[in-house]
Structures are given as structure tokens and as C-alpha cells.
């Protein structure tokens, strides 16, 4: 069974993705007068200028090839080519290839694409029609590089895996010339600043600078780092320099005048150089690689070498652990398999930080370089951070894979910290089979608690790095430590061991307070400090929630079918969100003990963390470099939080893309399902209950005191209306103009209104007369509830015969009050209306036997109701007094 509508979390966007294996492209915008860099990131295209990034639209699959001209950006996936306009809109789609496209070349009003089956198609950009198709034989000429030589009208140069080159005229569909080549596969072609000169990169590492007009080789260079992956020429600033990229991440800069190697840029990227472009007219080189980094190098120093001017970089290997840092929910700390610790901002990329890679000795690591660094620490497996005192000393502690020493990190300095924490007995020799498994840091930021694989649990001072004690005589547990946690007041330390025990220790005295045995071996624990609840994940794929005050398990959840990777609490401690290797992310509601949300993702979530403000859930996934943000839909739309049925089938949700503009809230288009319709309370919950109306007190509380209120509010003298003079003052006829004297008012007419003449039955009286025969008093009661206090008094005065009413209407009113007392709803209105009625008509009631008989019935009903209410009051007061005085 699948639930209708959307779930609790909606895909928002991804953090930490900046580059891939596809070469970037550089384009000049004439109107803006600046250069833009377009880089393919997964399914999306990012466009960068000097100051900011603009995420483009996304395609259904990962982009495999990228190109750009003056107006459009061309991106292909599989065998389909798309054209983007204004960095976000897909304006053209070109379909016709049978295989994956791997080469693109804009060509004026046309674009050329080549697929892996050696089919070259020339497309008309505007009409999306095929202009020309050329099929090449793979055995003799497998196209591997494509270039439009400068000033060569309608001509393209093709390089092949066999090493030969061909010059074609696209307009006439003729092969103009075939170059014999150098017997090695061509990997890249690049136009030199000089006309007719092209640089050819070979698979052997050779770079041939060739004149294609005379078929002459001008220069030849060689690199020992493998095939040439990218070539670029520095132009227009007086430096004849050619840069060449390699598969190992090094860049060689060649001096074309001296025909020699000028300098090397070692470890520019940790993976192959995918794309490399000099900015025309500026000493800037833009590079990107599959290590998820995009860098801008500036050449302003001696020796010709470059330094990093700007960069955007994420993890080059998948992240393994993420946690929000601080309470504002704007920074996420992430540890990756590449050994680095990085901070990603959810606000803007310019606030991202890289804390670097852990190293045993920083100075030696810098000398040896990235590739030969034997001092590098293994990847971080677990870490804990605290913002208190982070400006004074290190605020992050981390343990490394299979390594006994834990490291501290400084968030303010964005570097590794000053201390390396490990037990004193292992300071001289390093055991192979003992390593740190779990860490936690106190809320004050002063102490770090570290658990070992041999069962030891040690406390260290974060400011000095000094060992401050150990829990237990030698070891806290017999098995490996699976998790440690410190409460918010530094009173308790909770440890979990692989032997299946949870132990509570006094933080300061290091004494064992309590120990409890679990049903299975725990795989990890997580403490929500504010509410004092501890989440425990087990090896049998179940989850338990333990209250650290009562030290009892209060909830147990089962439903995962794979190892539980991580869990996180919502800020209020109401939800527990878990991820498992079964590719599911589940949300458990702790008060009800039920599963309220579940969805599937393509790859299992390795780590989860919930924002301290509750607006986002962040996740990392297997073999994925990004950190994915999911927005909490309960903050801005109607979401069902009812328990999911037992036969609920979770749906597969696509991971967020890099474009937040695609995330549209569709809740307005959805029809609310039955469980999402707002609950409407009935008028009467139970027959034994006394129900009050929802009217404000001003409508009924002062009905008996209306005459006093009117007397207080009565003005001392009535307001005088000024006499308005006519526009034309009337005159008497005659030769001498005289005005007509004003007529004296005649006060002989009586101002007393005879009510008997004007008496007319009101709607309230008419409804009461009808109710005598139907015995339905809802209509007159609703009418009376809609009136104000003064109108209510007028209506009740009008029930008497001298006010236009009758004895039958008065009897009907008393029966309406009896009905209200009998059904026990609108209880306070019945009391107020009856009191005003008795005050106004006491003389008439005492002289009419029928009305007196009805009043005696009402008196008995009132007495029974108040006796019932008094019993309920007494019972509640008794329980309240007992709760206040009893010793619990």
C-alpha cells in the first residue's frame, strides 16, 4: 500500500559538488563583458563567473560531454544532445545518434557531435535538423579528437586512435587532406595562437606543435606522466607558454620561445586534469578534474609558476560522516574517505572551509608532497564538535580508521589542532590491533571522551591535551567500545560495548553507576542531550530508545532489513531518523512509537544529520561525493504525521540536484487524502459532560448589569445638531428685499410612540412560535447566539404581551432553556439567558400558572445539573490535593 501525497522530506539541493571528469568550457559574454566557466556536475551544468556560481538546469542522466559557443551551452548524455540558453533553459534537443556522444564542437550556426560508434553528425542549431552525417570505419579511423582550426572556413580537423589526422570540408562533405600522424593515438587537439598551427597531444605523453598548412612539425615535447589530457596556450600578455595536463594531476608549463620546460605544477589536482583553459588576455589558468575541484591559477610570481587564486572544491572521495556544527544550522562538518575534514555552508559556497588532511607531521608532509606523503593519517571514521570555547582552543576531536591516536581540529584556524590524544602506555609503541572507535566532546568544550577497540574509555582535556582519567580499573567493557556519550551537564558518561552492555559512569569520579544488558550487540549510540534520550542501533537491525533518567528502554523499533548506518534526532527530540543499507530512510515518532515516514533512495545513506533549527535533513550516500539536503515539509505545508500502515510500500525518491529552483512545492496541487483532512470536534463529546459555548464572555456575562452600564455610558446632554442654512435664503416678494422669518417649531405633537400600533413580531418570536409545534429549538438558539447583549435584552423584553409577544412565546422560551439544560451544552448561555428573562418578566411569571409549572421543572433540572457538577469538582479537587501532599 502506498500513501497518497508527498512525504515528510522533500529534495532540496546538493552541497559539495563542483566538478567532474567532463572538461569545462570557457565562454565570453559580449554584453556582460566577462568570461564564464561552465562545468558539468552530475546531471547539471554550473556556470561560474568571478564572483558567484549560477546553477543551471539538470538533465535526466549524468552529462558526458560539454561545449559552448557565444550564446548556448551544449550538453549531452548518452545519445541525446541538449542546448541550454541563459544557463538554465533547454531550448533545443537533438536526437539521431545510436550510441553515446563523446565529442562536441560548436561550428557557427551548426554544432558537430561524434558518438562512440564513429558517426559524425552536423546539426543545424535552430531547426534541430541533421545537416550532414559521416560514418567512419573504427578499424581505420576511430575519431578521438575534434577541432575547428582558426580561419579555416567550413573545415574541421579530426584526430584518431590510429594516430592519423584528417581535414574535412563540412559544407562540401569532402576529405581535403590526411595527415600520416606519428603512429600513436591522438588524445587532444588545441588551436595555437598562430594561424595554421595546432598542438596535438598523444597517448605516449608527446606534444606535437604542427603546422597543418604545410604539414610540418614545428616543436616536439614529452611528458613522463602518461597521456596528454588537456592543452592550453597563454595568449595576449607577452608570454609564449603552453600548459599540458596529465592523468596524475600534474601540469607542465612549456616555454615556446626557448622550446624547453619552464616549470611544473605538481599535484594541481589529485586526479587527472580533465580540462584546462587560459583566460584570454589575463595571466589566469582554469583547471578542473574528477577530484571535485575547480581552480583558478594566477601567474604573478617569479619562475613562471602559478598559485591558486580561487577555488571551489569538495571531497574527492565519498564522505563517511557528517554533523551540523553550531546551533545556527548553517555549517555542516564532513569527513571523507580522502582523509580531509571540510565544512560546507548551507547559505553560500563562499563560506565553505577545508580544514585539511590529518597528518602525523605537517612539515614532513609538505616536503614530500601529496602523492608520496607517508605521514598522512587514515580517513576519519567518527568525530564530535562543540562551538563553546572554539575561539580559545580546539573544538573538534576525531578518530581515524584503524589508528589509536585521535586528533583535534581547530575550526577557527581551519587546520588540524595542536594535540594528538592517545593513552600514555602507547606513547612509545603503537599496537596494531588497538584503535579508537568512538569519540564525544562535552557541551562545555573542555573534555573529550574516547573509546577504544580493547574496551578502554579515556578522558582528555581539550585545552592542554592531558590525560584526565579512565573509566573502569583497566577497561570499561570487555568488548570493543561501540559508542560513548556525555550528558548536557557533565554528570554522566554512557558507554556501549560490543558484548551487549550499556554502562553509566559518573563523569568526574569515574565510578560505575548502573549497567544494563541489551538484547543484542549495539552498533552505535546517539544521545539527545536536551531531552535525555539515547538512541541505540543494534546489529540485528533494530533500534531502541533509552531514557537516561529512568535508565529503562522506552521504545523499540524494527523494520530495517540491513545494517543501520546512522541516526539523528530532530531538535525537539520528537523524531528519530535512521538510515540503513537497505537504502531506506525512516522517521520514527517517539511519543506514539510509530513509523510516520519512509522513503527509498538509489544508494544507501551512509550518514545523516538534522539541522538544529529543524529545517533540513542532510545525508551522504554510498559512492557519492555530495551532501544532500532534504527540506522539512512540516514547516511549510500540511503533512500527515499519522502512523504508516503495516503494508506500506515506500516509494523511490530521486536525490536532490544542484538546482534548488527545480524544487517546487506541489502540496497546493495535491488533493488532501482522508488522513490529512483537518479534524472537526463535535458539539458534545459525551452525554455526561457539560459543554460550554465558544462565545466570548462579553456576549453573556454582563446581561444582568446592562441597565447599570447604560446609565454609566449615558451622555450628560444630548448632542446638538447645528442648523444648516439653505443655499438660497428665501425672500419675501416686494420692492424692498426682506427675508422670510424662520418658522417656529410646534411642540404640541407628542413624542411618545405607541408600541401597540408599531408592534411587529421579530424573527426570534417567529422561530419560538414554530418551535412550539416542531419542538426544534436550534434555529432560535443560533439566532440568539449571533446577537449582542443589547439586542438580546430587546428580544427578551419583546416576549411579553405588552412588548408584542404572548404567553405562548414565553412558554416556548422556557422550554428552549430546558432543552439546553437537558442536553448539557451551551451551559453558561442557558444560565445567563434565564437570569435575564426572570429579571425582566418576574411579575408576569408569578401570575401565570402555566409559566410557573414550567419554571418548577426548570428548577429541578438546574438543581440536578449543579449537584452533578459539584461532584465532579469535588473529585478533581480531591485528586489535586492528594497529588500536592502525597510523597511520591
Short mmCIF file of C-alpha atoms in Angstrom, two decimals, residues 85-378:
data_model
loop_
_atom_site.label_atom_id
_atom_site.label_comp_id
_atom_site.label_asym_id
_atom_site.label_seq_id
_atom_site.Cartn_x
_atom_site.Cartn_y
_atom_site.Cartn_z
CA UNK A 85 20.07 29.18 -23.07
CA UNK A 86 20.52 31.67 -20.23
CA UNK A 87 22.27 28.92 -18.25
CA UNK A 88 19.04 27.20 -17.32
CA UNK A 89 16.53 26.64 -20.13
CA UNK A 90 16.75 23.69 -22.51
CA UNK A 91 15.84 25.34 -25.82
CA UNK A 92 16.97 22.67 -28.31
CA UNK A 93 17.16 18.88 -28.31
CA UNK A 94 19.00 16.89 -30.97
CA UNK A 95 18.17 13.19 -31.34
CA UNK A 96 19.66 10.94 -34.00
CA UNK A 97 22.72 9.20 -32.59
CA UNK A 98 22.54 5.49 -31.87
CA UNK A 99 25.42 5.46 -29.36
CA UNK A 100 26.86 7.66 -26.62
CA UNK A 101 28.16 11.05 -27.72
CA UNK A 102 31.77 11.71 -26.65
CA UNK A 103 32.88 14.74 -28.72
CA UNK A 104 31.20 18.11 -29.32
CA UNK A 105 32.26 21.14 -31.38
CA UNK A 106 30.17 24.31 -31.95
CA UNK A 107 30.59 25.43 -35.56
CA UNK A 108 28.89 28.77 -36.31
CA UNK A 109 25.21 28.10 -36.97
CA UNK A 110 25.87 24.39 -36.56
CA UNK A 111 27.11 22.02 -33.88
CA UNK A 112 29.11 18.85 -34.57
CA UNK A 113 28.76 15.73 -32.45
CA UNK A 114 30.61 12.41 -32.63
CA UNK A 115 29.50 9.21 -30.90
CA UNK A 116 31.49 6.15 -29.87
CA UNK A 117 30.31 4.28 -32.97
CA UNK A 118 32.31 6.76 -35.10
CA UNK A 119 29.26 8.56 -36.51
CA UNK A 120 29.74 12.31 -37.02
CA UNK A 121 26.59 14.44 -37.35
CA UNK A 122 26.42 18.14 -38.16
CA UNK A 123 23.25 19.71 -36.70
CA UNK A 124 21.54 22.94 -37.60
CA UNK A 125 21.23 24.65 -34.22
CA UNK A 126 17.94 26.47 -34.80
CA UNK A 127 15.99 23.90 -36.86
CA UNK A 128 17.43 20.89 -34.93
CA UNK A 129 17.80 19.05 -38.24
CA UNK A 130 20.73 16.95 -39.48
CA UNK A 131 22.81 18.89 -41.97
CA UNK A 132 25.37 16.15 -42.61
CA UNK A 133 26.24 12.68 -41.35
CA UNK A 134 29.60 10.97 -41.89
CA UNK A 135 30.34 7.39 -40.86
CA UNK A 136 33.95 6.39 -40.17
CA UNK A 137 35.36 2.89 -40.01
CA UNK A 138 36.52 2.11 -36.49
CA UNK A 139 39.34 -0.11 -37.65
CA UNK A 140 40.96 2.55 -39.84
CA UNK A 141 39.90 5.86 -38.30
CA UNK A 142 38.35 5.93 -34.82
CA UNK A 143 37.68 9.61 -34.05
CA UNK A 144 39.25 10.61 -30.70
CA UNK A 145 39.68 14.41 -31.02
CA UNK A 146 37.87 17.23 -32.81
CA UNK A 147 38.93 20.80 -33.62
CA UNK A 148 37.89 23.71 -35.84
CA UNK A 149 41.15 25.39 -36.97
CA UNK A 150 41.08 29.16 -36.71
CA UNK A 151 40.33 31.00 -40.02
CA UNK A 152 39.64 27.68 -41.77
CA UNK A 153 36.16 28.29 -43.19
CA UNK A 154 33.80 25.26 -43.09
CA UNK A 155 36.68 22.94 -42.10
CA UNK A 156 37.30 20.66 -39.15
CA UNK A 157 40.34 18.65 -38.10
CA UNK A 158 39.80 15.13 -36.74
CA UNK A 159 42.27 13.06 -34.71
CA UNK A 160 42.08 9.28 -34.43
CA UNK A 161 43.11 6.46 -32.14
CA UNK A 162 45.23 5.11 -35.03
CA UNK A 163 47.30 8.32 -34.95
CA UNK A 164 46.28 9.78 -38.31
CA UNK A 165 44.56 13.17 -38.74
CA UNK A 166 42.03 14.23 -41.37
CA UNK A 167 40.96 17.70 -42.53
CA UNK A 168 37.34 17.80 -43.79
CA UNK A 169 35.22 20.41 -45.52
CA UNK A 170 31.81 20.16 -43.87
CA UNK A 171 29.94 22.17 -46.45
CA UNK A 172 31.06 20.09 -49.44
CA UNK A 173 31.44 16.85 -47.45
CA UNK A 174 34.96 16.26 -48.80
CA UNK A 175 38.16 14.96 -47.24
CA UNK A 176 40.71 17.67 -48.04
CA UNK A 177 43.87 16.18 -46.57
CA UNK A 178 45.01 13.24 -44.48
CA UNK A 179 47.97 13.62 -42.12
CA UNK A 180 50.01 10.44 -41.54
CA UNK A 181 50.47 11.24 -37.85
CA UNK A 182 53.08 9.79 -35.53
CA UNK A 183 51.83 6.24 -35.04
CA UNK A 184 50.28 6.99 -31.65
CA UNK A 185 46.69 7.69 -30.66
CA UNK A 186 45.68 11.33 -30.56
CA UNK A 187 44.13 12.35 -27.22
CA UNK A 188 43.57 16.08 -27.67
CA UNK A 189 43.81 18.86 -30.28
CA UNK A 190 44.24 22.54 -29.44
CA UNK A 191 44.50 25.65 -31.63
CA UNK A 192 47.69 27.65 -31.10
CA UNK A 193 47.69 31.48 -31.11
CA UNK A 194 49.42 31.39 -34.52
CA UNK A 195 47.28 30.69 -37.57
CA UNK A 196 47.70 27.23 -39.16
CA UNK A 197 49.43 25.89 -36.02
CA UNK A 198 47.82 23.15 -33.91
CA UNK A 199 49.05 21.35 -30.80
CA UNK A 200 48.48 17.58 -30.84
CA UNK A 201 48.51 15.58 -27.60
CA UNK A 202 49.41 11.89 -27.89
CA UNK A 203 48.77 8.91 -25.69
CA UNK A 204 52.53 8.49 -25.14
CA UNK A 205 52.88 11.87 -23.42
CA UNK A 206 54.28 13.63 -26.51
CA UNK A 207 53.03 17.07 -27.55
CA UNK A 208 53.46 17.91 -31.23
CA UNK A 209 53.17 21.54 -32.34
CA UNK A 210 52.31 21.09 -36.00
CA UNK A 211 51.70 23.40 -38.97
CA UNK A 212 48.72 21.92 -40.79
CA UNK A 213 49.10 24.21 -43.79
CA UNK A 214 52.50 22.81 -44.76
CA UNK A 215 52.24 19.54 -42.79
CA UNK A 216 55.40 20.35 -40.80
CA UNK A 217 56.25 19.66 -37.19
CA UNK A 218 57.48 22.84 -35.51
CA UNK A 219 58.17 21.60 -31.97
CA UNK A 220 58.01 18.37 -30.02
CA UNK A 221 57.79 17.97 -26.26
CA UNK A 222 57.42 14.95 -24.00
CA UNK A 223 55.98 14.40 -20.52
CA UNK A 224 56.65 11.28 -18.43
CA UNK A 225 53.30 11.30 -16.64
CA UNK A 226 51.24 9.41 -19.21
CA UNK A 227 48.83 10.54 -21.96
CA UNK A 228 48.18 14.21 -22.56
CA UNK A 229 44.71 15.04 -21.18
CA UNK A 230 44.48 18.78 -21.93
CA UNK A 231 46.45 21.54 -23.66
CA UNK A 232 46.08 25.32 -23.46
CA UNK A 233 48.06 28.33 -24.70
CA UNK A 234 48.70 31.54 -22.78
CA UNK A 235 47.89 34.43 -25.12
CA UNK A 236 47.92 38.23 -25.39
CA UNK A 237 50.12 39.04 -22.39
CA UNK A 238 53.56 38.55 -23.96
CA UNK A 239 54.32 35.10 -22.53
CA UNK A 240 54.54 32.29 -25.16
CA UNK A 241 53.64 29.48 -22.75
CA UNK A 242 51.87 26.19 -23.38
CA UNK A 243 50.33 24.22 -20.49
CA UNK A 244 49.74 20.48 -20.68
CA UNK A 245 47.79 18.28 -18.26
CA UNK A 246 48.41 14.70 -17.22
CA UNK A 247 46.43 11.77 -15.76
CA UNK A 248 48.27 12.03 -12.40
CA UNK A 249 47.21 15.64 -11.75
CA UNK A 250 50.47 17.42 -12.66
CA UNK A 251 50.68 20.38 -15.06
CA UNK A 252 53.73 21.14 -17.20
CA UNK A 253 54.38 24.65 -18.49
CA UNK A 254 56.47 24.81 -21.68
CA UNK A 255 58.30 27.90 -22.96
CA UNK A 256 57.65 28.02 -26.72
CA UNK A 257 60.45 30.50 -27.44
CA UNK A 258 63.13 28.57 -25.60
CA UNK A 259 61.49 25.25 -26.55
CA UNK A 260 62.04 23.85 -23.09
CA UNK A 261 60.19 23.04 -19.88
CA UNK A 262 59.67 26.23 -17.89
CA UNK A 263 58.22 24.80 -14.66
CA UNK A 264 55.98 22.12 -13.20
CA UNK A 265 52.86 22.44 -11.07
CA UNK A 266 52.90 19.24 -9.06
CA UNK A 267 49.63 17.89 -7.62
CA UNK A 268 47.46 20.60 -9.11
CA UNK A 269 44.68 18.02 -8.79
CA UNK A 270 44.62 14.67 -7.05
CA UNK A 271 43.17 13.01 -10.16
CA UNK A 272 43.59 13.50 -13.90
CA UNK A 273 43.40 17.02 -15.31
CA UNK A 274 40.06 16.93 -17.14
CA UNK A 275 40.03 20.45 -18.56
CA UNK A 276 42.48 23.33 -18.72
CA UNK A 277 41.98 26.80 -20.23
CA UNK A 278 43.96 30.05 -20.17
CA UNK A 279 41.74 33.13 -19.92
CA UNK A 280 42.47 35.26 -23.00
CA UNK A 281 44.36 38.44 -22.18
CA UNK A 282 44.87 37.56 -18.49
CA UNK A 283 47.50 35.53 -16.59
CA UNK A 284 44.84 33.13 -15.35
CA UNK A 285 44.60 29.37 -15.87
CA UNK A 286 41.37 27.49 -15.08
CA UNK A 287 41.59 23.76 -14.37
CA UNK A 288 39.13 21.12 -13.30
CA UNK A 289 39.36 17.42 -12.55
CA UNK A 290 37.45 14.39 -11.34
CA UNK A 291 38.65 15.18 -7.80
CA UNK A 292 35.65 17.51 -7.46
CA UNK A 293 37.77 20.66 -7.67
CA UNK A 294 37.68 23.70 -9.90
CA UNK A 295 40.69 26.03 -9.53
CA UNK A 296 41.83 29.36 -10.95
CA UNK A 297 45.63 29.81 -11.01
CA UNK A 298 47.34 33.17 -11.37
CA UNK A 299 50.84 33.58 -12.75
CA UNK A 300 52.20 36.66 -10.99
CA UNK A 301 55.30 35.31 -9.26
CA UNK A 302 58.89 34.68 -10.24
CA UNK A 303 59.81 31.49 -12.06
CA UNK A 304 56.62 31.34 -14.10
CA UNK A 305 54.80 29.02 -11.71
CA UNK A 306 51.22 29.63 -10.68
CA UNK A 307 49.43 29.90 -7.35
CA UNK A 308 45.78 29.25 -6.53
CA UNK A 309 43.78 32.46 -6.79
CA UNK A 310 40.31 31.00 -6.30
CA UNK A 311 38.99 27.52 -5.92
CA UNK A 312 35.83 25.56 -5.36
CA UNK A 313 36.48 22.10 -4.02
CA UNK A 314 34.64 19.33 -2.23
CA UNK A 315 35.56 15.81 -1.23
CA UNK A 316 37.49 13.86 -3.82
CA UNK A 317 36.27 10.61 -2.21
CA UNK A 318 32.81 9.89 -0.73
CA UNK A 319 32.07 11.44 2.69
CA UNK A 320 31.71 8.99 5.56
CA UNK A 321 30.44 11.15 8.42
CA UNK A 322 28.58 14.46 8.55
CA UNK A 323 27.38 16.52 11.51
CA UNK A 324 25.95 20.02 11.86
CA UNK A 325 28.36 22.41 13.56
CA UNK A 326 26.92 25.03 15.90
CA UNK A 327 23.32 25.91 16.64
CA UNK A 328 22.50 28.17 13.69
CA UNK A 329 22.22 25.29 11.20
CA UNK A 330 24.44 26.97 8.60
CA UNK A 331 27.58 24.79 8.65
CA UNK A 332 27.98 21.05 8.10
CA UNK A 333 31.22 19.31 9.04
CA UNK A 334 32.07 16.43 6.74
CA UNK A 335 34.78 13.76 6.92
CA UNK A 336 35.59 11.87 3.73
CA UNK A 337 37.48 8.83 2.56
CA UNK A 338 40.06 11.20 1.08
CA UNK A 339 41.22 11.90 4.64
CA UNK A 340 40.06 15.52 4.71
CA UNK A 341 37.72 17.31 7.11
CA UNK A 342 35.67 20.02 5.43
CA UNK A 343 32.92 22.46 6.34
CA UNK A 344 30.11 23.18 3.89
CA UNK A 345 27.81 26.17 4.23
CA UNK A 346 24.09 25.80 3.56
CA UNK A 347 23.90 29.55 2.87
CA UNK A 348 26.59 30.18 0.21
CA UNK A 349 29.63 28.40 -1.18
CA UNK A 350 31.94 31.29 -0.27
CA UNK A 351 31.62 30.28 3.40
CA UNK A 352 32.93 26.75 2.74
CA UNK A 353 36.11 25.78 4.58
CA UNK A 354 38.62 22.99 4.24
CA UNK A 355 40.31 22.02 7.49
CA UNK A 356 42.84 19.97 5.54
CA UNK A 357 44.04 16.42 5.83
CA UNK A 358 45.21 14.76 9.02
CA UNK A 359 48.96 14.29 9.26
CA UNK A 360 51.37 12.90 11.82
CA UNK A 361 53.92 15.59 10.98
CA UNK A 362 52.77 18.59 8.95
CA UNK A 363 56.23 19.84 7.99
CA UNK A 364 57.38 16.49 6.63
CA UNK A 365 54.10 16.06 4.75
CA UNK A 366 54.53 19.40 2.98
CA UNK A 367 58.04 18.47 1.87
CA UNK A 368 57.07 15.06 0.50
CA UNK A 369 54.00 16.25 -1.40
CA UNK A 370 50.56 14.75 -1.82
CA UNK A 371 51.44 11.53 -3.67
CA UNK A 372 54.44 10.45 -1.54
CA UNK A 373 53.05 11.51 1.84
CA UNK A 374 53.66 8.66 4.28
CA UNK A 375 52.79 10.89 7.23
CA UNK A 376 49.12 11.21 6.22
CA UNK A 377 46.59 9.85 8.69
CA UNK A 378 43.87 7.38 7.64
#
